[in-house]
């Protein structure tokens, strides 16, 4: 039974799921918009908003907490220097999921995940 289990399994092992989410968060914070399938987008939104909340705190412990999930120090610096202050007045809802057309090969639902209030 899955009582009390909140994470989406996405048909992957724990290590594969952790690495995939880490890579997707890194890409999202670097490019500020990515395209992925709908279940992955929902799980990414949940985790990315948590990372932005850490960045809003801005202290050393929060930076170390983020470095547990995002290995790229340049992206973590962007998260704390640009994105944290950008969303300082916002109380949540930092990302947006927009449904796109189905993928050509297997008709999977594709979504665009983007950061809200991004320039240009």
PDB file of C-alpha atoms in Angstrom:
ATOM      1  CA  UNK A   1       0.000   0.000   0.000  1.00  0.00           C
ATOM      2  CA  UNK A   2       1.143   3.532  -0.748  1.00  0.00           C
ATOM      3  CA  UNK A   3      -0.435   5.286   2.235  1.00  0.00           C
ATOM      4  CA  UNK A   4       1.427   8.494   3.051  1.00  0.00           C
ATOM      5  CA  UNK A   5       3.743   8.326   0.037  1.00  0.00           C
ATOM      6  CA  UNK A   6       3.672  11.689  -1.730  1.00  0.00           C
ATOM      7  CA  UNK A   7       6.386  11.381  -4.376  1.00  0.00           C
ATOM      8  CA  UNK A   8       5.578  10.300  -7.906  1.00  0.00           C
ATOM      9  CA  UNK A   9       7.521   7.152  -8.741  1.00  0.00           C
ATOM     10  CA  UNK A  10       7.619   7.797 -12.515  1.00  0.00           C
ATOM     11  CA  UNK A  11       8.583   4.130 -13.203  1.00  0.00           C
ATOM     12  CA  UNK A  12      12.160   4.776 -12.100  1.00  0.00           C
ATOM     13  CA  UNK A  13      14.396   3.661  -9.270  1.00  0.00           C
ATOM     14  CA  UNK A  14      15.160   6.055  -6.427  1.00  0.00           C
ATOM     15  CA  UNK A  15      18.636   6.944  -7.703  1.00  0.00           C
ATOM     16  CA  UNK A  16      17.458   7.464 -11.295  1.00  0.00           C
ATOM     17  CA  UNK A  17      14.525   9.622 -10.150  1.00  0.00           C
ATOM     18  CA  UNK A  18      16.803  11.714  -7.911  1.00  0.00           C
ATOM     19  CA  UNK A  19      19.354  12.284 -10.689  1.00  0.00           C
ATOM     20  CA  UNK A  20      16.643  13.094 -13.243  1.00  0.00           C
ATOM     21  CA  UNK A  21      14.970  15.674 -10.974  1.00  0.00           C
ATOM     22  CA  UNK A  22      18.344  17.205 -10.157  1.00  0.00           C
ATOM     23  CA  UNK A  23      19.145  17.579 -13.863  1.00  0.00           C
ATOM     24  CA  UNK A  24      15.705  18.984 -14.629  1.00  0.00           C
ATOM     25  CA  UNK A  25      15.925  21.542 -11.806  1.00  0.00           C
ATOM     26  CA  UNK A  26      19.376  22.580 -13.010  1.00  0.00           C
ATOM     27  CA  UNK A  27      18.050  23.101 -16.551  1.00  0.00           C
ATOM     28  CA  UNK A  28      14.983  24.965 -15.301  1.00  0.00           C
ATOM     29  CA  UNK A  29      16.990  27.418 -13.219  1.00  0.00           C
ATOM     30  CA  UNK A  30      19.603  27.878 -15.944  1.00  0.00           C
ATOM     31  CA  UNK A  31      17.230  28.456 -18.896  1.00  0.00           C
ATOM     32  CA  UNK A  32      14.099  29.464 -16.907  1.00  0.00           C
ATOM     33  CA  UNK A  33      11.874  27.385 -19.226  1.00  0.00           C
ATOM     34  CA  UNK A  34      11.929  23.666 -20.129  1.00  0.00           C
ATOM     35  CA  UNK A  35       9.651  21.172 -21.841  1.00  0.00           C
ATOM     36  CA  UNK A  36       8.821  17.766 -20.336  1.00  0.00           C
ATOM     37  CA  UNK A  37       5.973  15.294 -19.843  1.00  0.00           C
ATOM     38  CA  UNK A  38       3.078  16.112 -17.559  1.00  0.00           C
ATOM     39  CA  UNK A  39       3.861  13.829 -14.549  1.00  0.00           C
ATOM     40  CA  UNK A  40       7.502  14.936 -14.546  1.00  0.00           C
ATOM     41  CA  UNK A  41       6.409  18.574 -14.763  1.00  0.00           C
ATOM     42  CA  UNK A  42       4.161  18.266 -11.708  1.00  0.00           C
ATOM     43  CA  UNK A  43       6.924  16.670  -9.637  1.00  0.00           C
ATOM     44  CA  UNK A  44       9.473  19.220 -10.897  1.00  0.00           C
ATOM     45  CA  UNK A  45       7.197  22.114  -9.933  1.00  0.00           C
ATOM     46  CA  UNK A  46       6.895  20.785  -6.394  1.00  0.00           C
ATOM     47  CA  UNK A  47      10.647  20.459  -5.926  1.00  0.00           C
ATOM     48  CA  UNK A  48      11.667  23.643  -7.754  1.00  0.00           C
ATOM     49  CA  UNK A  49       9.367  25.802  -5.649  1.00  0.00           C
ATOM     50  CA  UNK A  50      11.006  24.368  -2.550  1.00  0.00           C
ATOM     51  CA  UNK A  51      14.454  25.346  -3.909  1.00  0.00           C
ATOM     52  CA  UNK A  52      13.291  28.906  -4.621  1.00  0.00           C
ATOM     53  CA  UNK A  53      11.972  29.148  -1.067  1.00  0.00           C
ATOM     54  CA  UNK A  54      15.435  28.162   0.180  1.00  0.00           C
ATOM     55  CA  UNK A  55      16.944  30.825  -2.091  1.00  0.00           C
ATOM     56  CA  UNK A  56      14.642  33.467  -0.608  1.00  0.00           C
ATOM     57  CA  UNK A  57      16.113  32.721   2.833  1.00  0.00           C
ATOM     58  CA  UNK A  58      19.579  33.325   1.445  1.00  0.00           C
ATOM     59  CA  UNK A  59      21.672  32.086   4.385  1.00  0.00           C
ATOM     60  CA  UNK A  60      24.542  29.612   4.281  1.00  0.00           C
ATOM     61  CA  UNK A  61      22.518  26.685   5.579  1.00  0.00           C
ATOM     62  CA  UNK A  62      19.885  27.211   2.877  1.00  0.00           C
ATOM     63  CA  UNK A  63      22.633  27.296   0.224  1.00  0.00           C
ATOM     64  CA  UNK A  64      24.000  24.000   1.519  1.00  0.00           C
ATOM     65  CA  UNK A  65      20.516  22.486   1.509  1.00  0.00           C
ATOM     66  CA  UNK A  66      20.140  23.443  -2.177  1.00  0.00           C
ATOM     67  CA  UNK A  67      23.605  22.095  -3.019  1.00  0.00           C
ATOM     68  CA  UNK A  68      22.381  18.671  -1.863  1.00  0.00           C
ATOM     69  CA  UNK A  69      20.071  18.581  -4.892  1.00  0.00           C
ATOM     70  CA  UNK A  70      21.748  20.851  -7.467  1.00  0.00           C
ATOM     71  CA  UNK A  71      25.426  20.129  -8.085  1.00  0.00           C
ATOM     72  CA  UNK A  72      26.156  23.026 -10.458  1.00  0.00           C
ATOM     73  CA  UNK A  73      27.520  25.899  -8.348  1.00  0.00           C
ATOM     74  CA  UNK A  74      26.962  28.439 -11.115  1.00  0.00           C
ATOM     75  CA  UNK A  75      23.256  27.608 -11.189  1.00  0.00           C
ATOM     76  CA  UNK A  76      23.052  27.745  -7.386  1.00  0.00           C
ATOM     77  CA  UNK A  77      24.710  31.172  -7.471  1.00  0.00           C
ATOM     78  CA  UNK A  78      22.127  32.349 -10.029  1.00  0.00           C
ATOM     79  CA  UNK A  79      19.363  30.920  -7.867  1.00  0.00           C
ATOM     80  CA  UNK A  80      20.503  32.814  -4.776  1.00  0.00           C
ATOM     81  CA  UNK A  81      21.699  36.040  -6.455  1.00  0.00           C
ATOM     82  CA  UNK A  82      18.960  36.576  -9.076  1.00  0.00           C
ATOM     83  CA  UNK A  83      15.950  34.341  -8.495  1.00  0.00           C
ATOM     84  CA  UNK A  84      15.751  34.621  -4.706  1.00  0.00           C
ATOM     85  CA  UNK A  85      15.524  38.439  -4.713  1.00  0.00           C
ATOM     86  CA  UNK A  86      13.194  38.366  -7.753  1.00  0.00           C
ATOM     87  CA  UNK A  87      10.608  36.356  -5.808  1.00  0.00           C
ATOM     88  CA  UNK A  88      11.177  37.971  -2.392  1.00  0.00           C
ATOM     89  CA  UNK A  89       7.709  39.553  -2.324  1.00  0.00           C
ATOM     90  CA  UNK A  90       5.882  36.499  -3.745  1.00  0.00           C
ATOM     91  CA  UNK A  91       4.458  33.921  -1.334  1.00  0.00           C
ATOM     92  CA  UNK A  92       4.565  30.921  -3.664  1.00  0.00           C
ATOM     93  CA  UNK A  93       3.598  30.013  -7.192  1.00  0.00           C
ATOM     94  CA  UNK A  94       7.031  30.628  -8.668  1.00  0.00           C
ATOM     95  CA  UNK A  95       6.566  28.220 -11.583  1.00  0.00           C
ATOM     96  CA  UNK A  96       3.879  27.768 -14.229  1.00  0.00           C
ATOM     97  CA  UNK A  97       2.907  24.628 -16.146  1.00  0.00           C
ATOM     98  CA  UNK A  98       1.452  25.188 -19.625  1.00  0.00           C
ATOM     99  CA  UNK A  99       0.143  22.204 -21.571  1.00  0.00           C
ATOM    100  CA  UNK A 100       1.486  21.832 -25.094  1.00  0.00           C
ATOM    101  CA  UNK A 101       0.727  19.507 -28.004  1.00  0.00           C
ATOM    102  CA  UNK A 102       1.208  15.728 -27.573  1.00  0.00           C
ATOM    103  CA  UNK A 103       4.595  14.214 -28.371  1.00  0.00           C
ATOM    104  CA  UNK A 104       4.769  12.832 -31.887  1.00  0.00           C
ATOM    105  CA  UNK A 105       6.099   9.347 -31.176  1.00  0.00           C
ATOM    106  CA  UNK A 106       3.994   8.090 -28.283  1.00  0.00           C
ATOM    107  CA  UNK A 107       1.343  10.831 -27.883  1.00  0.00           C
ATOM    108  CA  UNK A 108       2.553  11.667 -24.357  1.00  0.00           C
ATOM    109  CA  UNK A 109       1.205  14.911 -22.907  1.00  0.00           C
ATOM    110  CA  UNK A 110       3.966  17.526 -23.095  1.00  0.00           C
ATOM    111  CA  UNK A 111       4.068  20.527 -20.762  1.00  0.00           C
ATOM    112  CA  UNK A 112       6.200  23.629 -20.661  1.00  0.00           C
ATOM    113  CA  UNK A 113       7.477  24.480 -17.185  1.00  0.00           C
ATOM    114  CA  UNK A 114       8.580  28.090 -16.795  1.00  0.00           C
ATOM    115  CA  UNK A 115       9.417  30.520 -14.070  1.00  0.00           C
ATOM    116  CA  UNK A 116       6.804  33.214 -13.484  1.00  0.00           C
ATOM    117  CA  UNK A 117       7.796  36.876 -14.022  1.00  0.00           C
ATOM    118  CA  UNK A 118      10.865  36.051 -16.074  1.00  0.00           C
ATOM    119  CA  UNK A 119      12.279  38.881 -18.161  1.00  0.00           C
ATOM    120  CA  UNK A 120      11.684  38.843 -21.912  1.00  0.00           C
TER     121      UNK A 120
END
